[in-house]
GROMACS .gro file of C-alpha atoms in nm:
model
  369
    1MET     CA    1  -2.951  -3.765   2.866
    2SER     CA    2  -2.731  -3.440   2.804
    3GLN     CA    3  -2.398  -3.405   3.024
    4ALA     CA    4  -2.391  -3.077   3.051
    5PRO     CA    5  -2.517  -3.064   3.452
    6LEU     CA    6  -2.165  -3.332   3.471
    7ILE     CA    7  -1.928  -2.995   3.368
    8THR     CA    8  -2.113  -2.777   3.531
    9ASP     CA    9  -2.094  -2.940   3.883
   10ALA     CA   10  -1.741  -3.047   3.843
   11VAL     CA   11  -1.699  -2.697   3.745
   12THR     CA   12  -1.846  -2.583   4.078
   13ALA     CA   13  -1.683  -2.812   4.295
   14ARG     CA   14  -1.389  -2.722   4.116
   15ILE     CA   15  -1.440  -2.355   4.215
   16ASP     CA   16  -1.548  -2.422   4.571
   17ALA     CA   17  -1.229  -2.612   4.635
   18LEU     CA   18  -1.032  -2.332   4.540
   19VAL     CA   19  -1.182  -2.079   4.706
   20SER     CA   20  -1.192  -2.248   5.009
   21GLN     CA   21  -0.741  -2.305   4.946
   22ARG     CA   22  -0.697  -1.984   4.870
   23ARG     CA   23  -0.875  -1.831   5.133
   24ASP     CA   24  -0.696  -2.005   5.387
   25GLU     CA   25  -0.324  -1.862   5.174
   26MET     CA   26  -0.489  -1.571   5.191
   27HIS     CA   27  -0.608  -1.572   5.543
   28ALA     CA   28  -0.287  -1.641   5.620
   29ILE     CA   29  -0.133  -1.367   5.468
   30SER     CA   30  -0.378  -1.087   5.685
   31PRO     CA   31  -0.740  -1.157   5.764
   32ASP     CA   32  -0.795  -0.826   5.658
   33THR     CA   33  -0.795  -1.037   5.265
   34LEU     CA   34  -1.083  -1.249   5.398
   35GLU     CA   35  -1.354  -0.986   5.222
   36MET     CA   36  -1.159  -1.048   4.938
   37ASN     CA   37  -1.199  -1.396   4.896
   38HIS     CA   38  -1.575  -1.344   4.984
   39ILE     CA   39  -1.640  -1.146   4.710
   40ALA     CA   40  -1.467  -1.382   4.479
   41ALA     CA   41  -1.660  -1.678   4.614
   42GLY     CA   42  -2.015  -1.499   4.581
   43LEU     CA   43  -1.948  -1.383   4.138
   44LEU     CA   44  -1.787  -1.734   4.088
   45SER     CA   45  -2.068  -1.875   4.243
   46GLY     CA   46  -2.370  -1.796   3.950
   47GLY     CA   47  -2.374  -1.763   3.570
   48LYS     CA   48  -2.480  -1.954   3.314
   49ARG     CA   49  -2.144  -2.186   3.288
   50PHE     CA   50  -2.191  -2.118   2.867
   51ARG     CA   51  -1.778  -2.115   2.822
   52ALA     CA   52  -1.690  -2.434   3.054
   53ARG     CA   53  -2.030  -2.590   2.912
   54LEU     CA   54  -1.848  -2.510   2.472
   55ALA     CA   55  -1.532  -2.616   2.631
   56TYR     CA   56  -1.636  -2.942   2.707
   57TRP     CA   57  -1.814  -3.050   2.400
   58GLY     CA   58  -1.526  -2.909   2.192
   59TRP     CA   59  -1.308  -3.165   2.395
   60ARG     CA   60  -1.562  -3.395   2.388
   61ALA     CA   61  -1.624  -3.392   1.994
   62SER     CA   62  -1.259  -3.431   1.931
   63VAL     CA   63  -1.190  -3.756   2.140
   64LEU     CA   64  -1.436  -3.961   1.989
   65ALA     CA   65  -1.308  -3.782   1.657
   66HIS     CA   66  -1.042  -3.978   1.731
   67ASP     CA   67  -1.183  -4.263   1.940
   68PRO     CA   68  -1.538  -4.348   1.818
   69ALA     CA   69  -1.535  -4.593   2.138
   70SER     CA   70  -1.403  -4.444   2.444
   71ASP     CA   71  -1.559  -4.328   2.751
   72VAL     CA   72  -1.520  -3.985   2.794
   73ALA     CA   73  -1.696  -4.016   3.185
   74THR     CA   74  -1.351  -4.225   3.225
   75HIS     CA   75  -1.118  -4.046   3.015
   76THR     CA   76  -0.744  -3.955   3.097
   77GLY     CA   77  -0.794  -3.597   2.979
   78ARG     CA   78  -1.062  -3.622   3.226
   79SER     CA   79  -0.915  -3.377   3.478
   80ALA     CA   80  -0.729  -3.127   3.253
   81ILE     CA   81  -1.109  -3.051   3.095
   82GLU     CA   82  -1.238  -2.986   3.419
   83ALA     CA   83  -0.949  -2.733   3.477
   84LEU     CA   84  -1.028  -2.535   3.140
   85ALA     CA   85  -1.326  -2.536   3.217
   86THR     CA   86  -1.283  -2.409   3.542
   87GLY     CA   87  -1.034  -2.107   3.430
   88LEU     CA   88  -1.270  -1.979   3.207
   89GLU     CA   89  -1.514  -1.926   3.418
   90ILE     CA   90  -1.256  -1.785   3.678
   91PHE     CA   91  -1.130  -1.536   3.382
   92HIS     CA   92  -1.441  -1.440   3.279
   93ALA     CA   93  -1.539  -1.331   3.647
   94ALA     CA   94  -1.251  -1.120   3.604
   95ALA     CA   95  -1.396  -0.957   3.281
   96LEU     CA   96  -1.671  -0.911   3.440
   97VAL     CA   97  -1.553  -0.711   3.714
   98HIS     CA   98  -1.307  -0.509   3.539
   99ASP     CA   99  -1.648  -0.424   3.269
  100ASP     CA  100  -1.841  -0.355   3.601
  101LEU     CA  101  -1.577  -0.066   3.710
  102MET     CA  102  -1.506   0.040   3.350
  103ASP     CA  103  -1.922   0.109   3.302
  104ASN     CA  104  -2.011   0.237   3.614
  105SER     CA  105  -2.223  -0.091   3.693
  106ASP     CA  106  -2.443  -0.120   4.052
  107THR     CA  107  -2.542  -0.455   3.965
  108ARG     CA  108  -2.419  -0.785   3.891
  109ARG     CA  109  -2.653  -1.154   3.870
  110GLY     CA  110  -2.918  -0.888   4.052
  111MET     CA  111  -2.646  -0.848   4.370
  112PRO     CA  112  -2.398  -0.516   4.406
  113ALA     CA  113  -2.099  -0.511   4.122
  114ALA     CA  114  -1.756  -0.599   4.340
  115HIS     CA  115  -1.734  -0.227   4.310
  116ARG     CA  116  -2.036  -0.156   4.522
  117ARG     CA  117  -1.943  -0.439   4.776
  118PHE     CA  118  -1.577  -0.306   4.835
  119GLU     CA  119  -1.737   0.018   4.923
  120THR     CA  120  -2.006  -0.101   5.130
  121HIS     CA  121  -1.734  -0.275   5.337
  122HIS     CA  122  -1.545   0.031   5.329
  123ARG     CA  123  -1.861   0.208   5.500
  124GLU     CA  124  -1.951  -0.045   5.716
  125SER     CA  125  -1.589  -0.139   5.883
  126GLN     CA  126  -1.561   0.253   5.913
  127LEU     CA  127  -1.228   0.287   5.694
  128ALA     CA  128  -1.056   0.595   5.673
  129GLY     CA  129  -1.033   0.763   5.356
  130ASN     CA  130  -1.219   0.734   5.023
  131GLY     CA  131  -1.488   0.521   4.936
  132GLN     CA  132  -1.532   0.499   4.640
  133HIS     CA  133  -1.150   0.487   4.529
  134PHE     CA  134  -1.143   0.179   4.764
  135GLY     CA  135  -1.381   0.061   4.542
  136LEU     CA  136  -1.162   0.065   4.231
  137ALA     CA  137  -0.883  -0.004   4.368
  138GLY     CA  138  -1.051  -0.336   4.606
  139SER     CA  139  -1.216  -0.452   4.245
  140ILE     CA  140  -0.938  -0.387   4.006
  141LEU     CA  141  -0.694  -0.569   4.222
  142LEU     CA  142  -0.964  -0.867   4.261
  143GLY     CA  143  -1.016  -0.888   3.915
  144ASP     CA  144  -0.598  -0.912   3.835
  145LEU     CA  145  -0.670  -1.207   4.143
  146LEU     CA  146  -0.896  -1.392   3.981
  147LEU     CA  147  -0.664  -1.367   3.622
  148ALA     CA  148  -0.373  -1.524   3.818
  149TRP     CA  149  -0.605  -1.817   3.974
  150SER     CA  150  -0.698  -1.916   3.599
  151ASP     CA  151  -0.370  -1.882   3.467
  152ASP     CA  152  -0.286  -2.169   3.718
  153LEU     CA  153  -0.577  -2.359   3.565
  154PHE     CA  154  -0.504  -2.320   3.236
  155LEU     CA  155  -0.142  -2.446   3.281
  156GLU     CA  156  -0.294  -2.723   3.484
  157ALA     CA  157  -0.488  -2.822   3.194
  158ALA     CA  158  -0.159  -2.728   2.891
  159LEU     CA  159   0.081  -2.938   3.124
  160THR     CA  160  -0.086  -3.237   2.982
  161LEU     CA  161  -0.037  -3.190   2.635
  162PRO     CA  162   0.305  -3.251   2.452
  163GLN     CA  163   0.477  -3.001   2.344
  164ALA     CA  164   0.348  -2.940   1.996
  165PRO     CA  165  -0.002  -2.964   2.087
  166ALA     CA  166   0.008  -2.752   2.418
  167GLN     CA  167   0.204  -2.474   2.189
  168VAL     CA  168  -0.067  -2.458   2.008
  169PHE     CA  169  -0.352  -2.434   2.312
  170ARG     CA  170  -0.108  -2.202   2.413
  171THR     CA  171  -0.114  -1.974   2.123
  172GLU     CA  172  -0.490  -1.982   2.097
  173LEU     CA  173  -0.500  -1.879   2.541
  174ARG     CA  174  -0.249  -1.566   2.392
  175THR     CA  175  -0.516  -1.512   2.092
  176MET     CA  176  -0.837  -1.513   2.384
  177ARG     CA  177  -0.682  -1.294   2.618
  178THR     CA  178  -0.523  -1.060   2.284
  179ASP     CA  179  -0.896  -1.063   2.138
  180VAL     CA  180  -1.123  -0.950   2.503
  181THR     CA  181  -0.880  -0.694   2.607
  182VAL     CA  182  -0.870  -0.500   2.308
  183GLY     CA  183  -1.244  -0.563   2.245
  184GLN     CA  184  -1.284  -0.447   2.596
  185TYR     CA  185  -1.115  -0.116   2.457
  186LEU     CA  186  -1.268  -0.066   2.188
  187ASP     CA  187  -1.586  -0.044   2.360
  188VAL     CA  188  -1.461   0.155   2.569
  189PHE     CA  189  -1.328   0.420   2.328
  190GLU     CA  190  -1.679   0.414   2.106
  191SER     CA  191  -1.832   0.489   2.388
  192VAL     CA  192  -1.640   0.862   2.373
  193ALA     CA  193  -1.524   0.873   2.005
  194TRP     CA  194  -1.836   0.867   1.833
  195PRO     CA  195  -1.880   1.187   1.768
  196HIS     CA  196  -1.567   1.137   1.469
  197VAL     CA  197  -1.726   0.881   1.377
  198ALA     CA  198  -1.887   0.870   0.988
  199ASP     CA  199  -2.200   0.745   0.951
  200ALA     CA  200  -2.111   0.516   0.700
  201ASP     CA  201  -1.902   0.344   0.921
  202ALA     CA  202  -2.021   0.324   1.269
  203LEU     CA  203  -2.210  -0.007   1.240
  204ARG     CA  204  -1.851  -0.137   1.132
  205ARG     CA  205  -1.714  -0.043   1.388
  206ALA     CA  206  -2.005  -0.160   1.644
  207GLN     CA  207  -1.992  -0.481   1.527
  208GLN     CA  208  -1.621  -0.556   1.510
  209VAL     CA  209  -1.650  -0.441   1.893
  210VAL     CA  210  -1.910  -0.756   1.917
  211VAL     CA  211  -1.658  -1.004   1.704
  212TYR     CA  212  -1.367  -0.879   1.965
  213LYS     CA  213  -1.502  -0.813   2.276
  214SER     CA  214  -1.764  -1.107   2.269
  215ALA     CA  215  -1.807  -1.367   1.995
  216LYS     CA  216  -1.461  -1.459   1.961
  217TYR     CA  217  -1.418  -1.489   2.365
  218SER     CA  218  -1.725  -1.589   2.426
  219MET     CA  219  -1.765  -1.858   2.205
  220GLU     CA  220  -1.521  -1.924   1.991
  221ALA     CA  221  -1.216  -1.964   2.195
  222PRO     CA  222  -1.359  -2.213   2.475
  223LEU     CA  223  -1.531  -2.460   2.200
  224VAL     CA  224  -1.155  -2.479   2.058
  225LEU     CA  225  -0.925  -2.464   2.339
  226GLY     CA  226  -1.115  -2.772   2.450
  227ALA     CA  227  -1.094  -2.936   2.097
  228LEU     CA  228  -0.727  -2.890   2.087
  229LEU     CA  229  -0.684  -3.033   2.480
  230ALA     CA  230  -0.799  -3.323   2.287
  231GLY     CA  231  -0.588  -3.331   2.014
  232ALA     CA  232  -0.813  -3.198   1.760
  233SER     CA  233  -0.728  -3.186   1.406
  234PRO     CA  234  -0.664  -2.889   1.176
  235GLU     CA  235  -1.055  -2.967   0.953
  236LEU     CA  236  -1.236  -3.038   1.341
  237VAL     CA  237  -1.069  -2.672   1.447
  238ALA     CA  238  -1.158  -2.489   1.147
  239SER     CA  239  -1.554  -2.628   1.153
  240LEU     CA  240  -1.587  -2.540   1.554
  241ARG     CA  241  -1.483  -2.189   1.437
  242ALA     CA  242  -1.718  -2.158   1.208
  243PHE     CA  243  -2.013  -2.300   1.369
  244ALA     CA  244  -1.885  -2.096   1.691
  245LEU     CA  245  -1.833  -1.720   1.561
  246PRO     CA  246  -2.159  -1.649   1.435
  247LEU     CA  247  -2.298  -1.792   1.782
  248GLY     CA  248  -2.115  -1.592   1.965
  249PHE     CA  249  -2.188  -1.303   1.691
  250ALA     CA  250  -2.629  -1.373   1.771
  251PHE     CA  251  -2.473  -1.424   2.183
  252GLN     CA  252  -2.350  -1.049   2.179
  253LEU     CA  253  -2.702  -0.867   1.956
  254ARG     CA  254  -2.874  -1.026   2.253
  255ASP     CA  255  -2.714  -0.920   2.519
  256ASP     CA  256  -2.727  -0.630   2.351
  257LEU     CA  257  -3.113  -0.642   2.325
  258LEU     CA  258  -3.133  -0.730   2.686
  259GLY     CA  259  -2.940  -0.442   2.831
  260VAL     CA  260  -3.220  -0.225   2.704
  261PHE     CA  261  -3.541  -0.430   2.664
  262GLY     CA  262  -3.442  -0.643   2.917
  263ASP     CA  263  -3.696  -0.713   3.262
  264GLU     CA  264  -3.451  -0.659   3.542
  265ALA     CA  265  -3.564  -0.918   3.790
  266THR     CA  266  -3.477  -1.180   3.515
  267THR     CA  267  -3.114  -1.062   3.406
  268GLY     CA  268  -3.025  -0.862   3.721
  269LYS     CA  269  -2.879  -0.515   3.535
  270PRO     CA  270  -3.142  -0.254   3.612
  271ALA     CA  271  -3.349  -0.174   3.263
  272GLY     CA  272  -3.153   0.056   3.021
  273ASP     CA  273  -2.867   0.032   3.141
  274ASP     CA  274  -2.648   0.031   2.820
  275LEU     CA  275  -2.826   0.387   2.736
  276ARG     CA  276  -2.747   0.530   3.041
  277GLU     CA  277  -2.413   0.421   2.949
  278GLY     CA  278  -2.402   0.499   2.617
  279LYS     CA  279  -2.261   0.177   2.428
  280ARG     CA  280  -2.245   0.260   2.114
  281THR     CA  281  -2.390  -0.131   2.028
  282VAL     CA  282  -2.479  -0.256   1.710
  283LEU     CA  283  -2.856  -0.146   1.798
  284LEU     CA  284  -2.795   0.205   1.823
  285ALA     CA  285  -2.634   0.181   1.503
  286ILE     CA  286  -2.896   0.067   1.319
  287ALA     CA  287  -3.081   0.286   1.545
  288ARG     CA  288  -2.915   0.585   1.390
  289GLN     CA  289  -2.832   0.465   1.040
  290ARG     CA  290  -3.243   0.456   1.000
  291ALA     CA  291  -3.316   0.762   1.167
  292ASP     CA  292  -3.455   1.096   1.079
  293ARG     CA  293  -3.260   1.381   1.153
  294SER     CA  294  -3.499   1.500   1.455
  295THR     CA  295  -3.482   1.129   1.617
  296ARG     CA  296  -3.141   1.095   1.524
  297ASP     CA  297  -3.100   1.464   1.779
  298LEU     CA  298  -3.290   1.267   2.030
  299LEU     CA  299  -3.084   0.953   2.066
  300ASP     CA  300  -2.714   1.161   2.036
  301GLU     CA  301  -2.848   1.420   2.308
  302LEU     CA  302  -2.999   1.147   2.530
  303VAL     CA  303  -2.785   0.813   2.520
  304GLY     CA  304  -2.509   0.824   2.719
  305ASP     CA  305  -2.641   1.105   3.007
  306PRO     CA  306  -2.612   0.861   3.333
  307GLU     CA  307  -2.916   1.052   3.490
  308LEU     CA  308  -3.157   0.921   3.240
  309SER     CA  309  -3.548   0.825   3.407
  310ARG     CA  310  -3.771   0.542   3.393
  311GLU     CA  311  -3.962   0.744   3.115
  312GLN     CA  312  -3.667   0.902   2.934
  313ILE     CA  313  -3.617   0.544   2.879
  314ASP     CA  314  -3.942   0.415   2.814
  315MET     CA  315  -3.875   0.689   2.504
  316LEU     CA  316  -3.626   0.586   2.352
  317ARG     CA  317  -3.722   0.208   2.365
  318GLN     CA  318  -4.003   0.294   2.178
  319THR     CA  319  -3.803   0.505   1.962
  320LEU     CA  320  -3.593   0.173   1.919
  321GLN     CA  321  -3.899   0.008   1.804
  322ASP     CA  322  -4.031   0.222   1.598
  323ASN     CA  323  -3.755   0.300   1.383
  324GLY     CA  324  -3.720  -0.069   1.325
  325ALA     CA  325  -3.345  -0.148   1.446
  326VAL     CA  326  -3.520  -0.412   1.659
  327ASP     CA  327  -3.610  -0.579   1.374
  328GLU     CA  328  -3.320  -0.550   1.209
  329VAL     CA  329  -3.107  -0.653   1.526
  330GLU     CA  330  -3.353  -0.943   1.553
  331ALA     CA  331  -3.277  -1.046   1.148
  332LEU     CA  332  -2.915  -1.046   1.219
  333ILE     CA  333  -2.940  -1.296   1.510
  334GLU     CA  334  -3.159  -1.514   1.321
  335ARG     CA  335  -2.926  -1.515   0.988
  336SER     CA  336  -2.639  -1.559   1.266
  337ARG     CA  337  -2.869  -1.844   1.401
  338VAL     CA  338  -2.877  -1.999   1.102
  339ARG     CA  339  -2.471  -1.949   0.946
  340SER     CA  340  -2.403  -2.148   1.330
  341LEU     CA  341  -2.622  -2.407   1.251
  342GLU     CA  342  -2.593  -2.440   0.896
  343ALA     CA  343  -2.147  -2.515   0.977
  344LEU     CA  344  -2.248  -2.723   1.273
  345ALA     CA  345  -2.429  -2.975   0.968
  346GLY     CA  346  -2.123  -2.968   0.760
  347ALA     CA  347  -1.853  -3.050   1.093
  348SER     CA  348  -1.779  -3.425   1.142
  349LEU     CA  349  -1.903  -3.517   1.483
  350ASP     CA  350  -2.018  -3.750   1.678
  351SER     CA  351  -2.415  -3.770   1.763
  352GLN     CA  352  -2.443  -3.663   2.131
  353SER     CA  353  -2.227  -3.362   2.033
  354ARG     CA  354  -2.433  -3.209   1.781
  355HIS     CA  355  -2.710  -3.188   1.981
  356GLU     CA  356  -2.599  -3.111   2.285
  357LEU     CA  357  -2.438  -2.765   2.067
  358THR     CA  358  -2.752  -2.747   1.825
  359ALA     CA  359  -2.941  -2.743   2.174
  360LEU     CA  360  -2.708  -2.419   2.306
  361VAL     CA  361  -2.765  -2.249   1.950
  362ASP     CA  362  -3.104  -2.192   2.065
  363ALA     CA  363  -3.013  -2.150   2.462
  364ILE     CA  364  -2.765  -1.863   2.408
  365THR     CA  365  -2.990  -1.735   2.100
  366ARG     CA  366  -3.304  -1.719   2.232
  367ARG     CA  367  -3.225  -1.643   2.606
  368ALA     CA  368  -3.396  -1.388   2.828
  369VAL     CA  369  -3.129  -1.337   3.074
   0.00000   0.00000   0.00000
C-alpha cells in the first residue's frame, strides 16, 4: 500500500498546527493580523503535495539503502522528514504568492490570489488609501512570512544531522533558494526582453527558465534534500538527480500546456492566462520557430495582451495546434518521461520506493491540473 497519504496527512497536520500557533502569536501582537493568517491558512490547505511526497521517498530510499530492515514508520528520523516536507510545502506557497503578484493573476486553485484577497479585505473593511497597493504590500509580506516559517522547519530538520551532513543539506537548500529565485527573475525578464532575443536562441533561453524556475526546485531539490536528511551516499544522490531533473522538465512543460489549454474548472486558473501574461514558454518558442511570417506576426501582436478576448485565445490555441508546436512539446514531455524512468531503472532503490517514484512520474507528466 502506498505511504504517500501518510506523509501528506502528516504534512497537513503540521501545517494546521503551525498556522494555529502562529495565529496566536500574531494575535498577541495585534488582532489586525488575523486576516493575514487566514489567507495563509487558505493557501496552505490545498495542492498536490508533490514536493512533500518526493522528499519522503528520497528519505525512505536513503534509509533503506543504509539498512533494508529499517522500519520507516518508527524511524528516529521520521519527525525530521515531516519537518522538511512541511517546510517545502510552505516554501512553495510563498513562491506562489509572489508568482501570482508578479503575473498579476486573479486566481490560484480556483480561489482569489493572495493580493486579490488583501484588496477585498481593504474594500470590505473600508480602509483608507489605495486598495491595490494594500494588496501588493500585503502579499509581499505574506510571502516573506511564509518563507520565514519554512526556514524554521528547515532548521528543525537540519539540527537532527551531524555537522558534515548538515552542511551538505544546508548547501542544497541554499542552491534551491537561489535556483528558484533566479529562475523566476529570468521568467519575468524574458517576458520583456524577447524582442531583443535572436530567434535561434529563444528556445534555449525558454528551456533555461524551465530548468531553474521549476525542474530543479520542484522535483530535484525535494528528492535530494529528503535523501540527504537520511545520509544518502553520493552515488544515490547522483541517481536521484538523474531521475528528477528530466521529470521536473516534463512537469513544467505540462504546466505550460495547461496554462494555455487547461480546463479552468480543473486548474483553478483562467483559460489562456499564460497567453495574456506573455509567458515566453518553450511552447511559444517552438511555435515561433515553426511559424511563417504572418503567423509569427500574429503571435507577437497578441501574446502578452492582458485584454485578450476568449475568441482571440481560441484563435491562438488553434494556431499553436495547427503549426505543430503542441505536438512537439508533447514529444519533449514523453522523451523526458522516458529519460526519467531509465534513470530510475538504473538506481539502487528498494522495490517500494521504485514503485512509488514510477507512479509519480505518470501522475506528474500526465496530469490535468
